[in-house]
Short mmCIF file of C-alpha atoms in Angstrom, two decimals:
data_model
loop_
_atom_site.label_atom_id
_atom_site.label_comp_id
_atom_site.label_asym_id
_atom_site.label_seq_id
_atom_site.Cartn_x
_atom_site.Cartn_y
_atom_site.Cartn_z
CA GLN A 13 98.58 109.74 112.25
CA VAL A 14 99.86 109.36 108.82
CA GLN A 15 100.46 112.34 106.58
CA LEU A 16 101.05 112.31 103.10
CA GLN A 17 102.21 115.45 101.27
CA GLU A 18 102.86 115.87 97.63
CA SER A 19 105.33 118.50 96.26
CA GLY A 20 106.36 119.47 92.77
CA PRO A 21 105.77 122.12 89.72
CA GLY A 22 102.47 123.28 88.84
CA LEU A 23 103.16 123.82 85.36
CA VAL A 24 105.16 121.81 82.95
CA LYS A 25 105.89 122.15 79.08
CA PRO A 26 104.94 119.32 76.49
CA SER A 27 107.53 116.69 75.90
CA GLU A 28 109.01 117.57 79.12
CA THR A 29 109.48 115.25 82.33
CA LEU A 30 107.54 115.80 85.74
CA SER A 31 108.90 114.86 88.82
CA LEU A 32 106.93 114.77 92.01
CA THR A 33 107.90 113.92 95.69
CA CYS A 34 105.73 112.67 98.34
CA THR A 35 107.10 112.95 102.01
CA PHE A 36 105.45 110.52 104.35
CA SER A 37 105.44 111.51 108.23
CA GLY A 38 103.72 109.73 111.12
CA GLY A 39 104.50 106.67 110.90
CA SER A 40 107.32 103.94 109.69
CA ILE A 41 108.00 103.91 105.96
CA ASN A 42 109.31 100.27 105.93
CA GLY A 43 106.72 97.66 105.46
CA ASN A 44 104.40 99.55 103.42
CA TYR A 45 103.48 100.05 99.64
CA TYR A 46 103.19 103.87 98.12
CA THR A 47 101.00 104.67 95.50
CA TRP A 48 100.39 107.43 92.87
CA ILE A 49 97.20 108.29 91.48
CA ARG A 50 96.06 111.04 89.22
CA GLN A 51 92.38 112.73 88.54
CA PRO A 52 92.33 115.07 85.26
CA PRO A 53 90.23 117.75 85.83
CA GLY A 54 86.16 116.96 86.08
CA LYS A 55 87.37 113.30 85.58
CA GLY A 56 87.64 110.05 87.36
CA LEU A 57 90.84 108.55 88.99
CA GLU A 58 93.61 106.42 87.75
CA TRP A 59 95.90 104.40 89.59
CA ILE A 60 99.18 105.15 88.05
CA GLY A 61 101.55 102.38 90.27
CA ASN A 62 102.89 101.49 93.17
CA ILE A 63 106.24 100.80 95.25
CA TYR A 64 107.10 98.60 98.09
CA TYR A 65 109.43 100.16 100.86
CA ASN A 66 112.48 97.61 99.13
CA GLY A 67 111.99 99.13 95.79
CA ASN A 68 109.92 96.63 93.98
CA THR A 69 107.42 98.20 91.60
CA LYS A 70 104.08 97.82 89.50
CA TYR A 71 102.87 100.13 86.96
CA ASN A 72 99.54 100.87 85.00
CA PRO A 73 100.68 99.43 81.47
CA SER A 74 98.93 102.56 80.19
CA LEU A 75 101.82 104.40 81.25
CA LYS A 76 104.50 101.83 82.00
CA SER A 77 106.95 103.17 79.27
CA ARG A 78 106.82 106.83 80.53
CA VAL A 79 106.53 106.05 84.83
CA SER A 80 108.97 105.46 87.07
CA ILE A 81 108.29 105.33 90.76
CA SER A 82 111.30 105.29 93.76
CA VAL A 83 111.49 105.28 97.07
CA ASP A 84 114.05 106.76 99.68
CA THR A 85 113.15 105.28 103.03
CA SER A 86 116.05 107.23 104.96
CA LYS A 87 114.29 110.54 103.87
CA LYS A 88 110.87 109.08 104.17
CA GLN A 89 110.07 110.32 100.72
CA PHE A 90 108.78 108.50 97.47
CA TYR A 91 108.74 109.80 93.81
CA LEU A 92 107.02 109.95 90.72
CA THR A 93 108.55 110.62 87.24
CA LEU A 94 106.62 110.95 84.19
CA THR A 95 108.31 111.50 80.87
CA SER A 96 107.13 112.88 77.41
CA LEU A 97 104.32 114.88 79.02
CA THR A 98 101.38 115.90 76.89
CA ALA A 99 98.05 117.88 77.85
CA ALA A 100 96.32 114.46 78.74
CA ASP A 101 98.93 114.16 81.65
CA THR A 102 97.23 117.05 83.19
CA ALA A 103 95.83 116.33 86.35
CA VAL A 104 95.71 116.35 90.20
CA TYR A 105 98.52 113.79 91.12
CA TYR A 106 97.81 112.11 94.64
CA CYS A 107 100.18 110.17 96.52
CA VAL A 108 98.02 107.38 98.59
CA ASN A 109 99.25 104.75 101.40
CA SER A 110 97.23 102.25 103.23
CA PRO A 111 98.88 100.27 106.14
CA TRP A 112 97.16 96.99 104.96
CA GLY A 113 99.00 96.45 101.56
CA PRO A 114 98.61 98.13 97.65
CA TYR A 115 95.17 97.31 97.39
CA TYR A 116 93.00 100.20 98.45
CA PHE A 117 94.01 103.43 99.91
CA ASP A 118 93.21 104.76 103.65
CA TYR A 119 95.73 107.94 103.62
CA TRP A 120 95.85 110.48 100.68
CA GLY A 121 97.86 113.37 100.27
CA GLN A 122 95.98 116.68 99.78
CA GLY A 123 96.88 116.13 95.80
CA THR A 124 98.67 118.43 93.39
CA LEU A 125 97.62 120.26 90.19
CA VAL A 126 99.96 119.59 87.49
CA THR A 127 99.15 121.65 84.19
CA VAL A 128 100.92 120.39 81.00
CA SER A 129 101.20 123.41 78.82
CA SER A 130 103.61 125.32 76.74
CA ASP B 251 92.32 95.60 82.26
CA ILE B 252 89.20 95.26 84.35
CA GLN B 253 86.71 97.70 83.49
CA MET B 254 84.38 99.28 86.26
CA THR B 255 81.32 101.11 85.46
CA GLN B 256 79.00 103.06 87.95
CA SER B 257 75.21 103.57 87.42
CA PRO B 258 73.73 105.82 87.50
CA SER B 259 76.14 109.00 86.90
CA THR B 260 74.35 111.10 88.93
CA VAL B 261 71.64 110.72 91.50
CA SER B 262 69.23 113.42 92.54
CA ALA B 263 68.01 112.92 96.29
CA SER B 264 66.77 114.36 99.40
CA VAL B 265 67.77 114.55 102.69
CA GLY B 266 66.26 111.15 104.44
CA ASP B 267 66.49 109.36 101.14
CA ARG B 268 67.96 105.90 100.71
CA VAL B 269 70.52 105.81 97.68
CA THR B 270 71.79 103.10 95.94
CA ILE B 271 74.82 103.15 93.56
CA THR B 272 75.70 100.35 91.42
CA CYS B 273 79.10 98.92 90.37
CA ARG B 274 79.98 96.85 87.80
CA ALA B 275 82.95 95.11 86.70
CA SER B 276 84.15 93.43 83.50
CA GLN B 277 85.10 90.16 85.14
CA THR B 278 84.81 88.36 88.39
CA ILE B 279 86.36 90.41 91.05
CA SER B 280 84.64 89.33 94.03
CA PRO B 281 85.12 90.28 96.93
CA TRP B 282 88.02 92.68 96.22
CA SER B 283 85.96 96.08 95.96
CA ALA B 284 86.19 99.09 97.27
CA TRP B 285 84.14 102.50 97.69
CA TYR B 286 85.53 106.09 98.18
CA GLN B 287 83.72 109.37 98.66
CA GLN B 288 85.33 112.48 97.18
CA LYS B 289 83.81 116.06 97.73
CA PRO B 290 85.19 119.13 95.55
CA GLY B 291 88.78 120.08 96.22
CA LYS B 292 89.27 117.26 98.39
CA ALA B 293 91.07 113.85 98.31
CA PRO B 294 88.72 110.61 98.12
CA LYS B 295 87.94 109.17 101.44
CA LEU B 296 87.93 105.72 101.78
CA LEU B 297 84.75 104.28 102.86
CA ILE B 298 84.15 100.43 102.31
CA HIS B 299 86.80 97.80 101.16
CA ARG B 300 86.43 94.27 100.71
CA THR B 301 82.87 94.78 99.58
CA SER B 302 81.23 95.18 102.98
CA ILE B 303 83.71 96.34 105.44
CA LEU B 304 83.02 99.57 106.83
CA GLU B 305 85.98 101.72 107.56
CA SER B 306 86.74 102.95 111.06
CA GLY B 307 84.62 106.21 111.75
CA VAL B 308 82.34 105.99 108.52
CA PRO B 309 78.66 105.88 109.53
CA SER B 310 76.46 102.77 109.76
CA ARG B 311 74.29 104.29 107.27
CA PHE B 312 77.00 103.53 104.79
CA SER B 313 76.79 99.85 103.67
CA GLY B 314 78.37 97.77 100.70
CA SER B 315 77.23 94.51 99.61
CA GLY B 316 77.67 92.40 96.21
CA SER B 317 79.39 89.34 94.77
CA GLY B 318 81.15 88.39 91.18
CA THR B 319 80.66 91.52 88.88
CA GLU B 320 78.12 93.38 90.84
CA PHE B 321 78.57 95.69 93.91
CA THR B 322 76.51 97.72 95.35
CA LEU B 323 76.94 101.32 98.03
CA THR B 324 73.85 101.98 100.08
CA ILE B 325 73.21 105.33 101.98
CA SER B 326 70.44 104.25 104.01
CA SER B 327 69.12 107.87 104.94
CA LEU B 328 70.97 110.56 103.13
CA GLN B 329 72.38 113.28 105.28
CA PRO B 330 73.44 116.70 104.08
CA ASP B 331 77.12 115.63 104.90
CA ASP B 332 76.55 112.68 101.93
CA PHE B 333 76.04 115.00 98.91
CA ALA B 334 79.47 113.98 97.36
CA THR B 335 80.79 111.86 94.30
CA TYR B 336 81.25 108.33 94.95
CA TYR B 337 83.86 105.83 93.29
CA CYS B 338 84.20 102.13 93.42
CA GLN B 339 87.38 100.48 92.75
CA GLN B 340 88.73 96.69 92.24
CA TYR B 341 91.75 95.40 93.37
CA ASN B 342 91.26 92.02 91.87
CA THR B 343 93.79 92.20 89.26
CA TYR B 344 96.64 95.01 88.48
CA PRO B 345 96.31 97.44 87.15
CA TRP B 346 93.50 98.55 89.85
CA THR B 347 90.84 100.19 88.31
CA PHE B 348 88.22 102.66 89.40
CA ALA B 349 84.70 103.44 87.71
CA GLN B 350 83.85 106.88 86.42
CA GLY B 351 81.76 108.25 89.57
CA THR B 352 78.31 108.75 90.73
CA LYS B 353 77.43 112.34 91.79
CA VAL B 354 74.99 112.54 94.87
CA GLU B 355 73.55 115.68 94.30
CA ILE B 356 70.24 117.61 96.02
#
């Protein structure tokens, strides 16, 4: 059974950079897409972007200038970097995956709450 | 971006009720829609993809339908475990987008 686990800081200061890691287990990381989705407290879901295992990426244009997603297949991990943080970036960040492509999401991490505050 | 709008935002229902949630897209996305269920403090759970394909293990009281720009999620007989928030998603055009959600409450 595929499992995803996010890790990273729970509190980040405004203007700083957020770095999150997602560790993938229970299957092969190769041949799959890996996605980051976030959810501000009490609000809906926002697709941040995805990465194919070979490194090809797609980003949400609303975040494109600030976001980067990367993958390390040897460690079975993929990463999210988000720069120039503001309070609007406060959210639960989920790493997600599906064996069927980048389109919809079967497997979700538990989510990690990131608060942007001084 | 394709805008997704769900209605109603909240539905008050009782066990055994039939519940229908509607999702409208700002342009044609058919058949590339999915539905998720989310309970408080938990990650969303995929219920349906490609408008009407039920995920393995999802009870048959859930069903999806629609075409073009309008899609529905129907719960034929609401059960206690179904009280949650439901989201639709389009994956016709990047960036994938979600609607704002519908809370099903007692």
